[in-house]
XYZ file of C-alpha atoms in Angstrom:
395
model
C 94.159 112.567 117.303
C 93.888 111.486 113.652
C 91.785 108.504 112.801
C 93.415 105.148 113.107
C 94.492 102.636 110.318
C 91.254 100.628 110.769
C 88.944 103.684 110.875
C 90.425 104.989 107.634
C 90.197 101.515 105.895
C 86.651 100.911 107.269
C 85.604 104.325 105.876
C 87.006 103.379 102.417
C 89.684 105.704 102.581
C 92.966 105.046 100.541
C 96.099 104.787 102.692
C 99.421 105.468 100.950
C 102.351 103.528 102.417
C 105.858 104.670 102.530
C 108.932 103.102 100.653
C 111.771 100.808 101.092
C 114.151 102.375 103.722
C 116.740 99.702 103.591
C 117.506 99.948 99.923
C 117.064 103.928 99.817
C 119.491 104.362 102.866
C 121.873 101.715 101.344
C 122.257 103.932 98.281
C 122.603 107.023 100.431
C 125.539 105.263 102.464
C 123.702 104.629 105.883
C 122.861 100.879 105.571
C 125.179 97.949 104.778
C 123.942 95.540 102.069
C 124.229 91.888 103.261
C 123.190 92.304 106.855
C 120.581 94.867 105.972
C 120.143 95.991 109.430
C 118.811 99.399 110.640
C 121.212 100.590 112.993
C 121.165 104.009 111.128
C 118.051 104.957 113.248
C 120.593 105.180 116.254
C 123.763 105.876 114.455
C 122.561 108.506 111.716
C 119.154 109.763 112.989
C 119.261 112.769 110.680
C 119.404 110.400 107.620
C 116.401 108.355 108.786
C 114.526 111.499 109.683
C 115.055 113.154 106.391
C 113.784 110.180 104.435
C 110.636 109.957 106.538
C 110.056 113.616 105.586
C 110.427 113.046 102.010
C 108.010 110.243 101.969
C 105.610 112.259 104.101
C 105.892 115.105 101.567
C 105.359 112.555 98.696
C 101.946 111.610 100.204
C 102.668 108.699 102.518
C 99.990 108.353 105.333
C 102.100 105.785 107.273
C 105.478 106.089 108.705
C 106.926 102.615 109.271
C 109.654 102.653 111.956
C 112.956 101.804 110.547
C 113.144 98.417 112.380
C 113.443 96.103 109.511
C 115.595 92.952 110.649
C 116.118 94.558 114.122
C 115.867 91.391 116.029
C 119.004 90.628 118.270
C 119.598 87.397 116.418
C 119.801 89.181 113.064
C 121.817 92.013 114.367
C 124.570 89.467 115.508
C 124.315 87.089 112.725
C 127.453 85.998 110.501
C 129.973 88.380 112.325
C 127.944 91.441 112.276
C 128.956 93.468 115.314
C 126.783 96.103 116.775
C 127.402 99.236 118.764
C 123.670 99.237 119.560
C 121.226 96.897 120.937
C 118.028 95.893 119.049
C 116.166 97.823 121.770
C 118.198 101.167 121.368
C 117.763 100.814 117.454
C 113.905 100.196 117.961
C 113.520 103.016 120.375
C 115.219 105.569 118.193
C 113.421 104.351 115.041
C 110.033 104.942 116.899
C 110.829 108.342 118.007
C 111.987 109.352 114.504
C 108.833 108.006 112.818
C 106.544 109.791 115.507
C 108.416 112.922 115.159
C 107.821 113.122 111.362
C 104.298 111.624 111.462
C 103.275 114.545 113.747
C 104.454 116.987 111.141
C 101.528 115.719 108.829
C 98.439 113.364 108.627
C 100.431 110.111 109.159
C 100.257 107.098 111.558
C 103.280 105.238 112.986
C 103.637 101.412 112.333
C 105.953 99.161 114.053
C 107.167 96.159 112.230
C 108.757 92.823 112.725
C 109.995 90.495 110.174
C 111.214 86.913 109.687
C 113.964 85.779 111.862
C 117.157 83.806 111.271
C 115.958 81.663 114.316
C 113.021 80.275 112.245
C 115.400 79.400 109.240
C 117.616 77.446 111.762
C 114.574 75.587 112.952
C 114.364 76.992 116.393
C 111.099 76.239 118.311
C 107.878 78.278 118.075
C 108.481 79.541 121.670
C 112.136 80.620 120.782
C 110.844 82.530 117.748
C 107.959 84.174 119.438
C 110.238 85.306 122.270
C 112.102 87.380 119.660
C 108.914 88.962 118.480
C 107.793 89.678 122.114
C 111.127 91.460 122.718
C 110.605 93.711 119.764
C 106.866 94.493 120.429
C 107.719 95.530 124.141
C 109.406 98.782 122.561
C 106.430 99.281 120.173
C 103.918 99.236 123.104
C 106.328 101.365 125.163
C 106.382 103.831 122.354
C 102.605 103.577 121.672
C 102.970 103.115 117.919
C 99.392 103.269 116.150
C 99.448 99.840 114.561
C 101.753 96.976 113.893
C 102.820 95.144 110.780
C 104.328 91.564 110.504
C 106.081 91.851 107.153
C 108.501 90.083 104.979
C 107.839 86.486 105.687
C 108.563 83.697 103.369
C 106.683 81.015 105.351
C 103.168 81.581 106.439
C 103.645 79.495 109.669
C 106.222 82.057 111.079
C 103.928 85.050 110.018
C 101.097 83.347 112.035
C 103.460 83.222 115.080
C 104.215 86.754 114.615
C 100.516 87.879 114.211
C 99.593 85.909 117.308
C 102.322 87.895 119.347
C 101.331 91.202 117.915
C 97.632 90.600 118.629
C 98.447 90.524 122.362
C 99.057 94.243 122.324
C 95.475 95.053 121.396
C 96.813 97.262 118.447
C 95.639 96.720 114.924
C 97.703 94.078 112.959
C 98.695 93.874 109.402
C 100.493 91.080 107.789
C 102.329 90.826 104.530
C 104.181 87.838 103.198
C 107.063 88.167 100.534
C 105.386 85.710 98.113
C 104.199 85.463 94.651
C 101.296 83.544 92.877
C 103.037 80.200 93.700
C 102.486 80.838 97.418
C 104.922 80.581 100.332
C 108.135 78.477 100.222
C 106.202 75.338 101.508
C 103.871 75.830 98.551
C 101.024 77.152 100.699
C 98.783 78.850 98.153
C 98.172 82.735 98.673
C 94.459 82.159 99.378
C 95.162 79.679 102.098
C 98.063 81.824 103.397
C 95.554 84.865 103.733
C 92.931 82.774 105.475
C 95.580 81.517 108.074
C 96.700 84.946 108.676
C 93.249 86.425 109.287
C 92.187 83.319 111.482
C 95.492 84.244 113.498
C 94.003 87.771 114.047
C 95.434 89.923 111.159
C 92.825 92.673 110.107
C 94.916 93.660 107.173
C 96.676 91.011 104.831
C 98.795 91.323 101.837
C 102.237 91.075 100.422
C 105.442 93.103 100.452
C 108.791 92.940 98.692
C 110.374 90.120 96.445
C 108.198 90.916 93.371
C 106.997 93.809 91.166
C 103.679 95.577 91.387
C 101.935 93.652 88.784
C 102.865 90.271 90.490
C 101.968 91.471 94.013
C 98.577 92.980 92.628
C 98.021 89.549 91.174
C 98.806 87.635 94.470
C 96.859 89.801 96.707
C 93.803 89.284 94.237
C 94.312 85.530 94.993
C 94.454 86.082 98.851
C 91.226 88.304 98.610
C 89.409 85.326 96.629
C 90.644 82.843 99.380
C 89.562 85.146 102.272
C 86.042 85.626 100.719
C 85.509 82.063 99.803
C 86.149 81.211 103.459
C 83.446 83.729 104.538
C 86.041 85.878 106.359
C 86.710 89.699 106.050
C 89.930 91.698 105.901
C 91.588 94.779 104.410
C 94.229 94.360 101.787
C 97.581 95.959 101.191
C 100.498 95.817 98.744
C 103.883 97.047 99.314
C 105.923 95.871 96.100
C 109.371 96.319 94.771
C 110.171 99.140 92.405
C 111.759 96.747 90.140
C 110.333 94.880 87.209
C 110.504 91.011 87.904
C 108.783 89.181 85.330
C 111.623 86.672 85.316
C 111.546 85.683 88.902
C 110.725 82.235 90.326
C 108.992 81.697 93.727
C 111.970 83.060 95.728
C 111.546 86.478 94.104
C 114.283 89.244 93.277
C 116.896 87.776 95.657
C 117.346 84.980 93.178
C 117.936 87.278 90.262
C 121.642 87.500 89.294
C 121.575 91.317 89.629
C 120.416 91.410 93.269
C 121.270 93.522 94.997
C 123.998 95.685 93.298
C 122.967 95.823 89.632
C 119.125 96.168 89.680
C 118.997 99.745 88.340
C 118.013 98.960 84.814
C 114.752 97.235 86.224
C 113.507 100.401 88.194
C 109.816 101.400 87.540
C 109.215 104.795 86.250
C 106.711 107.195 87.991
C 104.357 106.343 85.151
C 104.624 102.542 85.784
C 103.635 103.594 89.520
C 100.516 105.321 88.370
C 99.407 102.232 86.576
C 100.208 100.227 89.590
C 98.200 102.454 91.871
C 95.257 102.313 89.655
C 95.392 98.465 89.135
C 95.723 98.014 93.072
C 92.731 100.239 93.760
C 90.557 98.537 91.140
C 91.569 95.249 92.700
C 89.945 96.404 95.952
C 93.422 97.008 97.624
C 93.094 100.170 99.771
C 96.602 100.355 101.567
C 99.109 100.882 98.734
C 102.747 101.463 99.352
C 106.235 100.220 98.287
C 109.149 98.303 99.405
C 112.747 97.963 98.266
C 113.512 100.299 95.286
C 110.755 102.809 96.138
C 112.018 106.478 96.332
C 109.672 109.455 97.246
C 108.958 110.262 93.561
C 107.437 106.656 93.214
C 105.267 107.245 96.292
C 104.154 110.635 94.945
C 103.062 108.995 91.756
C 100.687 106.612 93.675
C 99.235 109.587 95.678
C 98.884 111.637 92.326
C 97.049 108.756 90.515
C 94.629 108.330 93.244
C 94.180 112.041 93.959
C 90.604 112.131 92.219
C 89.396 109.498 94.674
C 91.281 110.966 97.604
C 90.306 114.596 96.856
C 93.717 116.032 97.128
C 97.413 116.101 95.988
C 100.365 115.514 98.344
C 102.604 118.555 99.168
C 105.255 117.257 96.746
C 103.103 117.820 93.844
C 103.903 121.605 93.828
C 106.956 120.547 92.220
C 105.582 118.169 89.728
C 103.148 118.879 86.793
C 100.381 116.229 86.199
C 101.503 113.857 83.463
C 104.679 116.070 82.792
C 102.796 119.437 82.254
C 105.770 121.194 83.921
C 107.698 120.604 80.628
C 105.457 123.325 79.138
C 108.143 125.829 80.491
C 111.079 123.855 79.030
C 113.260 126.000 76.747
C 113.383 123.051 73.910
C 110.320 122.909 71.806
C 110.652 118.987 71.392
C 110.565 118.616 75.167
C 107.712 120.936 75.456
C 105.898 118.516 72.979
C 106.153 115.868 75.759
C 104.138 117.766 78.292
C 101.165 115.318 77.917
C 99.861 112.069 79.319
C 99.644 110.472 75.829
C 103.332 110.638 75.328
C 104.409 109.316 78.783
C 101.714 106.616 79.030
C 102.703 105.084 75.616
C 106.525 105.329 75.838
C 108.426 102.240 75.923
C 111.757 103.386 77.685
C 115.051 102.134 76.459
C 117.753 100.817 78.797
C 120.643 102.147 76.762
C 122.323 98.720 77.190
C 122.668 97.171 73.690
C 124.591 94.029 74.871
C 122.379 93.267 77.758
C 119.324 90.942 77.942
C 115.761 92.226 78.946
C 115.505 89.019 81.129
C 117.749 86.946 83.398
C 117.913 83.584 84.585
C 117.264 83.471 88.368
C 119.339 81.204 90.510
C 117.394 78.131 91.478
C 119.157 76.429 94.491
C 115.823 75.531 96.050
C 116.960 75.517 99.597
C 114.570 76.761 102.332
C 114.055 76.157 106.110
C 115.710 72.992 107.487
C 118.431 73.020 104.783
C 121.900 72.877 105.882
C 122.979 75.860 103.890
C 120.500 78.075 105.562
C 121.496 77.371 109.152
C 122.567 80.831 110.547
C 125.612 81.290 112.895
C 126.979 84.047 114.862
C 130.641 83.701 113.746
C 131.527 85.457 110.365
C 131.155 83.490 107.182
C 134.651 81.592 106.936
C 136.701 81.445 103.747
C 136.028 77.695 103.532
C 132.363 78.331 103.707
C 132.624 80.898 100.893
C 134.737 78.757 98.721
C 132.168 75.975 98.927
C 129.455 78.502 97.838
C 131.480 79.930 95.118
C 131.959 76.466 93.779
C 128.179 75.684 94.041
C 127.509 78.960 92.376
C 129.811 78.163 89.462
C 128.191 74.710 88.967
C 124.594 76.199 88.804
C 125.411 78.572 86.115
């Protein structure tokens, strides 16, 4: 069998993660924005399989099971009706990830994410029971390692790690936080120490912020872990969107979230810069989250090809730093077949009446606030009206 995640990281290897399945499949018409749940694994398996294949071809060493938000409390939240149970979705997702991982040099990671139950102030035992139900499937399907990802509160992430540890499998934990720390203002350094003490061998951040912010945050985590005299490996799985104007809540507070984020998408050259900065910061598990498409992942693998000693399969259709343009019919486009051109380009948005930065919403609500209590029933017209009124007042 191919080496496991810890063997690879212990040996100093660079591990390339995959991308953001929820956003990628929403754009392709297989995921509903709002609930963001992964029933496509059971409903449209060919779409999920194809996306795994594209990330594998782009250089991903990890196939994450498409199980984001597949806890039963999330699947049934706010009037969302399901033809499939969490177990059916998670089993199908594990089978698809394993099938494609076996086509290359990739590992399968099973993931759990934050729960509506935690936001609604349910007990530690209640929340842990939800994680336990999800990991039973991962153990049955024998995934290679586990990831607790997308947690806004370090306390809930600690609970997840404690449950994941009971499997005996390697555990990674990533928070969706920036340099300001979690939503209770626990600093990145302290968050990381708590996760390592809970039993995570790999710690870092995913989602909510752009690569630059995520690398900065993981540097703070690394400093905290080292100061505490502990050891860990580090990972980043950022957004593929520029977010210099975000507050502590990240991109979900941006007015463009989620249907008008396209002007913020990173180019492949931005991704190469991210890969280099992450590697230089001592981060060896380098992947992506929402907005990442396979060409972004290929850029990570291409930038780090000198250290890794090989290019991904997908590079057969991509010249280094645009060298494929040497074959273009137009001479001015052939003149762009060089690193110097693409590295220095400041791409225009083509939107003369649009600002380059936005004002994020700052409702300032988190766990325990009445607005964040979740419910099984569909959001009512009265509830929506109250939200629309609040939004109008805040702008």
